XYZ file of C-alpha atoms in Angstrom:
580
model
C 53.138 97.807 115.517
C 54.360 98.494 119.070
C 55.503 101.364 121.272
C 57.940 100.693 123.756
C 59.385 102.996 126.616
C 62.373 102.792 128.747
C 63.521 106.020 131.134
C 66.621 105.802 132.924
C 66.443 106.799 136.361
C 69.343 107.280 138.992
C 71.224 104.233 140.302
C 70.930 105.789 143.358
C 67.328 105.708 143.136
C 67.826 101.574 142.437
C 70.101 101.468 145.420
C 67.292 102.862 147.526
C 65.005 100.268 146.914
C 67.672 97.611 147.235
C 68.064 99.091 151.036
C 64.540 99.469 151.575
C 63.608 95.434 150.125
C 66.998 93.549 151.096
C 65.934 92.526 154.460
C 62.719 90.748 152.583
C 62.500 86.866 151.628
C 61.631 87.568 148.225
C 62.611 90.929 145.652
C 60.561 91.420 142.706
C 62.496 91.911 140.079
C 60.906 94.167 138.778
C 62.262 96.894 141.604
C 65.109 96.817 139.787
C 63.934 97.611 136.492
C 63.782 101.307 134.854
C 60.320 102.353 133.923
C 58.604 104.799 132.443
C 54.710 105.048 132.218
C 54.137 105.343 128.215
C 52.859 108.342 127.230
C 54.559 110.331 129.743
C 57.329 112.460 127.864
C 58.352 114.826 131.120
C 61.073 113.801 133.351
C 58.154 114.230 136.042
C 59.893 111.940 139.188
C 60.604 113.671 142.153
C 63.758 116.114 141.907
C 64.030 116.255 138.476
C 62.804 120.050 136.618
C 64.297 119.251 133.002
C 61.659 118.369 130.563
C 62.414 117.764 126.542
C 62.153 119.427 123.965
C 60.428 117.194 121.996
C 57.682 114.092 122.178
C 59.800 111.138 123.376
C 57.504 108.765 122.071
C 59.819 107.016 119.467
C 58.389 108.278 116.567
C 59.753 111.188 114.601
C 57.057 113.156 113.147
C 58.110 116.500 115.210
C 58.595 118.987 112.351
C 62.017 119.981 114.429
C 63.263 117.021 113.002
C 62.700 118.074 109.196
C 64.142 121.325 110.028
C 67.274 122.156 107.424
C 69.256 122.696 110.276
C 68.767 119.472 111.664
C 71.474 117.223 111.331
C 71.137 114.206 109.012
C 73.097 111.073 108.360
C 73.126 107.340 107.259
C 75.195 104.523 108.215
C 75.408 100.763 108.564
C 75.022 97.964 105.557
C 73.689 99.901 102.513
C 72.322 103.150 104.596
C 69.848 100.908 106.947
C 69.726 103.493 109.477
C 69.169 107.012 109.096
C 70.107 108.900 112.379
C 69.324 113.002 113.105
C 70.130 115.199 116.054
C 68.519 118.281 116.900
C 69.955 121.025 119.057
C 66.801 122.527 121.696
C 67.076 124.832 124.071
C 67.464 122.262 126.824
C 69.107 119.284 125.075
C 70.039 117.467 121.840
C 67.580 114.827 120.617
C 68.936 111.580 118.902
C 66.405 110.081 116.320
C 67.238 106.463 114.451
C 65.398 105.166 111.965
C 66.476 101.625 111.156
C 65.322 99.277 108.436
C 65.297 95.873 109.275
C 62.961 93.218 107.985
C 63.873 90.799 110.892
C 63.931 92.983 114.519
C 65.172 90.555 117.130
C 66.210 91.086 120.647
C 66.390 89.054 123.647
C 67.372 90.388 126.945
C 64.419 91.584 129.708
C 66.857 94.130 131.759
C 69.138 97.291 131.159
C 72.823 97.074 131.430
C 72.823 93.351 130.416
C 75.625 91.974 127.672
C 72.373 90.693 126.214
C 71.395 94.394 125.145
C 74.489 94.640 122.373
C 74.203 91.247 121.150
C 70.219 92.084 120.426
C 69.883 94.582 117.446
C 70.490 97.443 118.859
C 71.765 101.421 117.496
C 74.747 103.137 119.590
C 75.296 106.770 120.331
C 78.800 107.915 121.058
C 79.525 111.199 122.384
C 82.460 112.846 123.924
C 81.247 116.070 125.737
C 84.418 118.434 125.174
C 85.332 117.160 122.399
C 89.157 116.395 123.022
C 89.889 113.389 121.906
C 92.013 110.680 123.162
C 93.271 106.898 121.976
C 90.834 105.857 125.089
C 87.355 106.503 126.554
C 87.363 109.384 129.368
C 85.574 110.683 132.029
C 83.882 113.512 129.253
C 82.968 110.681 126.815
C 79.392 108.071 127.006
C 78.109 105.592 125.245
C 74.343 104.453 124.509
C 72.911 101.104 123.572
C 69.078 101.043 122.561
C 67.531 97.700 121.704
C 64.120 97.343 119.891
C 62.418 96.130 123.103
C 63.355 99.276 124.844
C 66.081 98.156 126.819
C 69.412 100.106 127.272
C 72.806 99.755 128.322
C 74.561 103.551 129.552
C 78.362 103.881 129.832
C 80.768 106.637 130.594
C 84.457 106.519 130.247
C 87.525 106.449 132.211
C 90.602 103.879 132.203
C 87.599 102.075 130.187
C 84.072 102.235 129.594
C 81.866 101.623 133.054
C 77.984 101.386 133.799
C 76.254 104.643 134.577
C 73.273 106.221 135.867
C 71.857 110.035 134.966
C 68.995 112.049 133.502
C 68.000 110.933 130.000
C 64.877 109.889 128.382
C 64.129 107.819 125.844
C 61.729 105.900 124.346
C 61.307 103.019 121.152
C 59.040 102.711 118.100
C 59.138 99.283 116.562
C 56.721 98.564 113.009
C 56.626 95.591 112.341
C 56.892 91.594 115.581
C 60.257 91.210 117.279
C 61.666 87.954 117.713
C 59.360 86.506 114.868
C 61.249 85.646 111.546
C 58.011 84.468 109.564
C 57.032 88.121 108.804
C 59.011 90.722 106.832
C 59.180 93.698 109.365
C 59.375 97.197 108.131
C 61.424 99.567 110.626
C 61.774 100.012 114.133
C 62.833 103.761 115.806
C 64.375 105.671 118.813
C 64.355 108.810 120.360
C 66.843 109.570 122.776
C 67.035 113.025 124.327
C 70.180 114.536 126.801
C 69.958 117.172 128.672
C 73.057 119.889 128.806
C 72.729 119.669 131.763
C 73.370 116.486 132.731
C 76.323 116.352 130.310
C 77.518 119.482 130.902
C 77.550 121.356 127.886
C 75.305 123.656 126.181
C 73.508 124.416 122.620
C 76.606 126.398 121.415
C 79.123 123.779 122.629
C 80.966 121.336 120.164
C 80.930 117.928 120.710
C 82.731 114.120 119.229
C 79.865 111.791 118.065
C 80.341 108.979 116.561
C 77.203 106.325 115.882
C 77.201 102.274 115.131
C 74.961 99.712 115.226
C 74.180 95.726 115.619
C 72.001 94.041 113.491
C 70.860 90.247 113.834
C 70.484 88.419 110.742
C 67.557 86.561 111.916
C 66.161 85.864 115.265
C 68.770 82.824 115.853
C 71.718 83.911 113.128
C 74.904 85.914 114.761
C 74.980 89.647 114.882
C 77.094 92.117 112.510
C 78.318 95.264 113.458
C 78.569 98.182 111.378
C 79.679 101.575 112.581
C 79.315 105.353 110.707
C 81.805 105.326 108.072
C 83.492 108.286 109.108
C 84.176 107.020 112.210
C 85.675 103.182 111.813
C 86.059 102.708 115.367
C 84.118 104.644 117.862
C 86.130 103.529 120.469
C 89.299 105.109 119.220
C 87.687 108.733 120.868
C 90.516 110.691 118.259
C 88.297 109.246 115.417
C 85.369 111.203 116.673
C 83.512 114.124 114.154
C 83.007 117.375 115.851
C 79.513 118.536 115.785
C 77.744 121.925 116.544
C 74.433 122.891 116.342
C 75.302 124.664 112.550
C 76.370 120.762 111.470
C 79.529 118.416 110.866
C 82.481 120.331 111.860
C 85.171 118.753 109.284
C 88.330 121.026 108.436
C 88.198 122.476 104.925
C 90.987 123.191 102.858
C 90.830 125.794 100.152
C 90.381 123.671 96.990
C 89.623 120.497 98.514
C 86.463 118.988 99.922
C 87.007 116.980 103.443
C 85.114 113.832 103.175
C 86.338 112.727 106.678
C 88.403 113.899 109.640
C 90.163 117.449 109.195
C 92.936 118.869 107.223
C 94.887 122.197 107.925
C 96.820 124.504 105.800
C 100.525 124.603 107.340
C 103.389 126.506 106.653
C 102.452 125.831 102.676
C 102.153 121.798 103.581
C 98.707 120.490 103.615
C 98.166 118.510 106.915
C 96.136 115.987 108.309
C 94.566 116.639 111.868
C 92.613 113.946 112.661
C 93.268 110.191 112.396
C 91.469 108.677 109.247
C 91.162 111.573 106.721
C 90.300 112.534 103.008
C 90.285 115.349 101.138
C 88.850 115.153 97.428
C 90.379 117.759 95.263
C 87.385 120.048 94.185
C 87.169 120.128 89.809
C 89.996 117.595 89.706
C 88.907 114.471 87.222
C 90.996 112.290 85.617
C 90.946 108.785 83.910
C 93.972 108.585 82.356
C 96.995 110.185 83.238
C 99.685 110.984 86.101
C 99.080 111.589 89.727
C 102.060 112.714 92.120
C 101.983 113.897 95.529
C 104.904 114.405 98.046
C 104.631 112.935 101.922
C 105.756 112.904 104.774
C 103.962 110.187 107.309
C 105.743 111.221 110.637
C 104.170 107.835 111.697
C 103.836 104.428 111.244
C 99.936 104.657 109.933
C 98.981 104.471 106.466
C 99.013 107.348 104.724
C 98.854 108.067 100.577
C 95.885 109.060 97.937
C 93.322 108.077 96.209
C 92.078 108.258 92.904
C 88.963 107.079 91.166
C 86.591 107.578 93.644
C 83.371 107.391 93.410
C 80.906 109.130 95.492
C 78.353 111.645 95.594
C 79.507 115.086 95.796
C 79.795 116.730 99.142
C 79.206 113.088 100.805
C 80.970 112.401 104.153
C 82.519 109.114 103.680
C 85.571 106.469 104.559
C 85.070 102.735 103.121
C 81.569 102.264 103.763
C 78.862 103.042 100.464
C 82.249 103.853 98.085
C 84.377 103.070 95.727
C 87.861 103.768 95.179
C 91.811 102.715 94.759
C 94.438 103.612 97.422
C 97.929 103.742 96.963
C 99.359 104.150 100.709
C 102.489 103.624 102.267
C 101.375 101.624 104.920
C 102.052 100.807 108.183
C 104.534 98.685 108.056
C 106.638 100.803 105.845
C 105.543 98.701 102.002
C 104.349 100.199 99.234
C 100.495 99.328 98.867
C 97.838 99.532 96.029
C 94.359 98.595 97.433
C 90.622 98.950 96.520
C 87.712 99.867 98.821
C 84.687 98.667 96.845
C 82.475 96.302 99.330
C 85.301 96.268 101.416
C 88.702 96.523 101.348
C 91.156 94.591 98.521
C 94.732 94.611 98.728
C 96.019 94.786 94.809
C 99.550 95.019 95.325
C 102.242 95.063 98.166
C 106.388 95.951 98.382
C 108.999 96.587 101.014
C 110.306 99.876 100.461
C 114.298 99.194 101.706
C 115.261 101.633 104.599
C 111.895 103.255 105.035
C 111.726 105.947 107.853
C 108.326 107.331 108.281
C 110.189 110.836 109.096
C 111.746 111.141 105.877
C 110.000 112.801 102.325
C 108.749 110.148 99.605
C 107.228 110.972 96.381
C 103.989 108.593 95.785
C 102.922 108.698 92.050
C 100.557 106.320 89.859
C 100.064 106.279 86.680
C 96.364 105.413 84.834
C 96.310 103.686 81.153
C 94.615 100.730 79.993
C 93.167 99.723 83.553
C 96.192 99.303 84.165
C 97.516 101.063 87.646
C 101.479 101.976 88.075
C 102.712 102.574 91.438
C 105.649 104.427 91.515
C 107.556 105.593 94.966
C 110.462 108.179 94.451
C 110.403 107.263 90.537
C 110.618 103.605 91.668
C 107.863 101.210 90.261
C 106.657 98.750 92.790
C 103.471 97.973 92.127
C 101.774 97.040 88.452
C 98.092 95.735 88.482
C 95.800 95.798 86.047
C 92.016 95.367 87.302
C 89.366 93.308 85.622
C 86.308 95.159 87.836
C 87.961 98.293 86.846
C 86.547 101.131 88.801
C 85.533 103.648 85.993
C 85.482 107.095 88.354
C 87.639 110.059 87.836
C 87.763 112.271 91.568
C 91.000 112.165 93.063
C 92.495 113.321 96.634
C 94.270 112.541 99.938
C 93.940 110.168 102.664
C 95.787 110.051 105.838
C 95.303 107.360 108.482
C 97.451 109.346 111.233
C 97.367 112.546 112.326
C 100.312 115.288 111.176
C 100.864 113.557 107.708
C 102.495 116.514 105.928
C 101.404 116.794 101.999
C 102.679 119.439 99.329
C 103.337 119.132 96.068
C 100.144 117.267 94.514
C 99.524 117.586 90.748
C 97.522 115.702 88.127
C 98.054 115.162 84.206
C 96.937 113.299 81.686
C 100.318 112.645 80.768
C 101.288 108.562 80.774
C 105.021 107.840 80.186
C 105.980 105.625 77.423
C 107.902 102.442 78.966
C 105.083 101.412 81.127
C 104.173 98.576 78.805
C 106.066 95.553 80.587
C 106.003 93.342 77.830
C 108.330 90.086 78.170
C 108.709 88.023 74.926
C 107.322 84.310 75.920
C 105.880 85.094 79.091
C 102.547 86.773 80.261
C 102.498 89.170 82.692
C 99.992 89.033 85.451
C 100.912 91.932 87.894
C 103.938 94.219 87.699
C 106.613 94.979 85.380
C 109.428 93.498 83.746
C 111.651 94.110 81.038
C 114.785 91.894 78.824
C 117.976 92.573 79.012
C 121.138 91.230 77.668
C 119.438 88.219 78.017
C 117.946 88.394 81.344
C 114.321 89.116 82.987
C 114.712 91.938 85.207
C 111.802 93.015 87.563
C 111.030 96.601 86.895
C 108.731 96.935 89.594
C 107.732 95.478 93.086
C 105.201 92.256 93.114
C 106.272 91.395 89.813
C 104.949 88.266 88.834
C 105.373 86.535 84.886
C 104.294 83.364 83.668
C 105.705 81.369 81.097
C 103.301 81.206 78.254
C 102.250 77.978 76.027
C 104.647 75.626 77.671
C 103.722 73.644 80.774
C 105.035 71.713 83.924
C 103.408 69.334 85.807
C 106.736 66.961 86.519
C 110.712 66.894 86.576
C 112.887 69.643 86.966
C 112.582 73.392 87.029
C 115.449 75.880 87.951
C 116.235 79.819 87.530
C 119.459 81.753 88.561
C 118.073 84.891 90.520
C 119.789 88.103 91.902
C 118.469 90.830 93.991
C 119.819 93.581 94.616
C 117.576 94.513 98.360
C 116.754 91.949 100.484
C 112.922 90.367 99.052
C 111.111 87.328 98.513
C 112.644 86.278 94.862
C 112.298 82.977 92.886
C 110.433 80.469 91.102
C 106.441 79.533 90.945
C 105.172 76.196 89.534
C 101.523 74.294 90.040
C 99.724 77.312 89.205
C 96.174 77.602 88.174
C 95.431 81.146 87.486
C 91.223 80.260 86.974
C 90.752 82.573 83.921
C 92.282 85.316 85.465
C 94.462 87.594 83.682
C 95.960 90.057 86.044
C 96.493 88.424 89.803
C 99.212 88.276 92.475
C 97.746 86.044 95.347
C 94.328 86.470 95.022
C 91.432 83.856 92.950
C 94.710 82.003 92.024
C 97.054 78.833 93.524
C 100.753 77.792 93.060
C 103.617 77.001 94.874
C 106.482 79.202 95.251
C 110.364 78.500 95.828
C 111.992 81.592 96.853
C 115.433 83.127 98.283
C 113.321 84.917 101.298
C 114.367 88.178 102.475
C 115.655 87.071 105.730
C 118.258 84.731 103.504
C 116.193 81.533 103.756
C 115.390 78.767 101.104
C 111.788 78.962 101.258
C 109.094 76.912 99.880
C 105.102 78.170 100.461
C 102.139 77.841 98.799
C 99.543 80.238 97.355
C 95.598 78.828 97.924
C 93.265 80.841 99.626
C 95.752 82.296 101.506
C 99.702 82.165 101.874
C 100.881 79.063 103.975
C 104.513 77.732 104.782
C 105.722 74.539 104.028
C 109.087 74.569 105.065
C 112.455 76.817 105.105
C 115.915 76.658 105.599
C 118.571 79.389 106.330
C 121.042 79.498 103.152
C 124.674 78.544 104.432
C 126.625 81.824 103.769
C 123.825 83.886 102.684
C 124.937 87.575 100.735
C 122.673 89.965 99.233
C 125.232 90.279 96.584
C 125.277 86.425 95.495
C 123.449 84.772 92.241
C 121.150 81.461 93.648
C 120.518 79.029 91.465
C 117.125 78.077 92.929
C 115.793 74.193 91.397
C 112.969 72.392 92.656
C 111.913 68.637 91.510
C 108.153 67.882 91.243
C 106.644 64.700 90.585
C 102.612 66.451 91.677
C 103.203 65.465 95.530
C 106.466 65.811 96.518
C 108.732 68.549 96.173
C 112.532 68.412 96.673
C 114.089 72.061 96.754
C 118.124 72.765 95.625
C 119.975 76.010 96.057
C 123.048 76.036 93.983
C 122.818 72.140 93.374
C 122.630 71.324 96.803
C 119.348 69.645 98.190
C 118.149 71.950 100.909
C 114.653 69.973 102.016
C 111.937 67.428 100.730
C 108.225 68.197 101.037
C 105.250 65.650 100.349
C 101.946 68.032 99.712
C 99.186 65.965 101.530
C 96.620 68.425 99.151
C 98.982 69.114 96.007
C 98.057 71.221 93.735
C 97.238 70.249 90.486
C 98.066 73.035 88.126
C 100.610 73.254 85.374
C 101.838 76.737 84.602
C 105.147 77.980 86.033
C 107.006 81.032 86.023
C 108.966 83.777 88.112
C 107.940 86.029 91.012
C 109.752 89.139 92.459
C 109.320 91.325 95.459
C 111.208 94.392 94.617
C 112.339 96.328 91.284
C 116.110 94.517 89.855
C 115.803 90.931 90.560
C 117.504 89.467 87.572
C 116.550 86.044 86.253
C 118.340 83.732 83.871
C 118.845 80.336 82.478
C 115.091 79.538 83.440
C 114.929 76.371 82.179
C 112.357 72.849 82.878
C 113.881 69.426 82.501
């Protein structure tokens, strides 16, 4: 084990001896270097009267930092490192505590690129807590590597070196930069003075913490930041902190799990970006879920439901499980799963969205089976194979003023939510016969044809939508045992009328890829295409209404047999599906 020691001392003080040694042949490097006689815990240079509060020594055994009041959190890959701050009389004290069975670092000098790319913890703070898209002059950041090196930055049109009066020192058990052994921990104490910073033990501040972590001495680096804060250099995503703990908005019958929600005019709303609110005594497995929103931006914005966490955890994606259903971004309807990372499940264009305008978001639970409704409208059907077996339910707003009211819970489950299609399987959404047709009931719809096969000849459908979406035929799939899927652990091609009016062949294999489109000559939303495509396993000629649109040879065809239909929206109507 090893004790290493780092103080930061004035720039000025480093310009000095520049002066004072530039008119010399040779500089020692080590001029330039911070340094700080181990042992010594005082600020005890020249000019300087603050002293800590605690033993900067690395190593936190103070019984200040077991007090209750002392705040407490984990973060990074499965809870590695445990971080506390503790408000004294003439500073606050970061402590880390990070588990790590190969410590590596490899730079010999502060403010070096080389600092962040060793492992290293972070400290983010922004002094008056107000915010902002960017860093400003109020808001620093910290870099601590295991050899006791540091790299100090403070805001402005973007983050810049710095120089003040801090102290701070590193504890490291276990050999850096040696991946033979299995190393146990290494630790940092890093204390600020109010008055450096300029604000005091009753202020309230924006922290935010991450950290790097080399695999190995030689493998890359992966960064993980507090879950409550996804990107600490988005300043709005900061948590406000006071000496009494986490300062997160609380709603009267919810619990804030991140960011802040406020009770407005009767609406519940969302204050800062990334957000959720678990409904306190709300469970439910089965059942109805409906909430009203307004987004009043282009973020994503919706709830969640079976989430599973500890009770009166802070959390956002990181060390959870749960389902989303969002409007997103980009105005679609979207079913996802946070569960060692994010999934998407399902996605649809909602037609004429406006992020200004009041939708209705509702899902249904039955059978692991989830039903995404938007203003009574089913776009999204999946049913999940790792089903997430949790029952808390709540909100979750990615942008700030997303307006909620309305939000109930039932264990009612309609009864024509069972989507079954008489020859086909089903393997995400909804459809339903009529008068001889296969109509889409909800959005990413997607139905294959069951027992019969086609791995040559001909293969057409007549489709009609009724908003513009990506419609039409699939062929060459191999679904890999999988029973419920969309575009995920499968591969097929598919041969659509796009929603920009295009004949459009693509394929579905680890990804979605182009192969080739053409615009439709005369193209109406209103119009029935007869979509046909001829296979013979490599090439692919594509026909809308009879006429040959374009050929494409597959370099890497796929080799699949099953075939079926796809739709992007609710009311696409196929007929005459037929193989030749």
């Amino acid at each position: 084990m090893r004790k290493l020691t780092r103080r930061m001392f004035s720039y000025l003080a480093v310009f000095i001896v520049f002066l004072l040694t530039a008119c010399t042949q040779e500089t020692p490097l080590e001029l330039y270097k911070y340094t700080k006689v181990t042992g010594t815990n005082d600020f005890t240079y020249p000019g300087n009267m603050v002293s800590a509060d605690l033993t900067i020594d690395g190593i936190l055994d103070e019984e200040e930092w077991f007090l209750e009041s002392t705040f407490t959190t984990y973060y990074a890959a499965d809870n590695r490192i445990m971080v506390k701050i503790y408000w004294g009389d003439k500073g606050i004290t970061v402590g880390w505590v990070a588990n790590d069975p190969y410590i590596s670092a490899s730079t010999n000098y502060n403010d070096e690129i080389f600092v962040i790319n060793s492992d290293n913890v972070e400290f983010f703070i922004d002094t008056l807590n107000n915010g902002g898209p960017k860093c400003q002059e109020d808001d620093y950041q910290f870099n601590i590597n295991p050899e006791g090196y540091a790299m100090l930055q403070v805001g402005g049109l973007a983050w810049g070196s710095w120089s003040g009066v801090v102290d701070y020192a590193v504890y490291v058990k276990g050999t850096i930069n040696d991946d033979s052994d299995i190393d146990e921990y290494w630790s940092v104490e890093l204390f600020l003075p109010y008055e450096t910073f300029g604000f005091t033990k009753d202020s309230t501040i924006g922290i935010a913490f991450g950290a790097r972590n080399k695999m190995t001495h030689e493998r890359y680096s992966d960064w993980r930041g507090w879950s409550l804060v996804p990107d600490p250099q988005i300043i709005d995503t900061y948590i406000p902190l006071t000496k009494d703990g986490i300062q997160i908005g609380q709603v009267e019958g919810y619990e804030s799990n991140s960011g802040t929600f406020e009770i407005t005019d009767e609406k519940i709303v969302s204050k800062r970006n990334n957000s959720i609110a678990i409904k306190r005594g709300a469970s439910l497995t089965t059942g109805t879920i409906s909430v009203d929103m307004v987004p009043n931006s282009n973020t994503d914005n919706g709830i969640v439901f079976n989430v599973d966490a500890p009770d009166n955890s802070f959390f956002w994606e990181d060390n959870v499980r749960y389902y989303f259903f969002f409007i997103n971004m980009h105005g679609d309807a979207h079913l996802g799963k946070v569960a060692n990372g994010w999934k998407d499940l399902g996605i649809s264009k909602l037609p004429n969205y406006n992020p200004l305008n009041k939708y209705n978001l509702k899902v249904v639970l039955s059978n692991n089976t989830i039903y995404c409704y938007v203003d009574d409208v089913l776009y999204i059907t999946y049913k999940d194979d790792e089903y997430i077996n949790a029952s808390k339910l709540g909100l979750r707003a990615g942008g700030l003023n997303v307006e909620y009211t309305n939000f109930t819970y039932s264990n009612d489950v309609p009864d024509d939510i069972s989507g079954e299609v008489q020859g086909y399987h089903v393997a995400s959404g909804i459809f339903k016969q009529q008068n001889g047709a296969i109509i889409s009931v909800s959005g990413s719809a997607l139905a294959v044809k069951e027992i019969s096969t086609f791995t040559s000849g001909t293969f057409s459908a007549h489709v009609k939508a009724k908003t513009a979406s990506d419609n039409g035929i699939i062929f060459g799939l191999t679904n890999n045992g999988l029973s419920s899927y969309w575009e995920v652990g499968v591969s097929y091609y598919f041969f659509f009328v796009s929603r920009d009016g295009t004949a459009y062949l693509g394929k579905v294999s680890n990804g979605w890829s182009e192969l080739h489109n053409v615009p439709i000559s005369d193209y109406s939303i209103n119009n029935t295409y007869k979509l046909t495509v001829e296979w013979d396993g490599t090439t692919i000629n594509c026909y809308v209404d009879d006429e040959l649109y374009f050929t494409y040879t597959d370099s890497n065809p796929l080799t699949g047999n099953r075939y079926g239909i796809r739709a992007g929206t609710p009311e696409v109507e196929f007929t005459n599906i037929t193989i030749g």
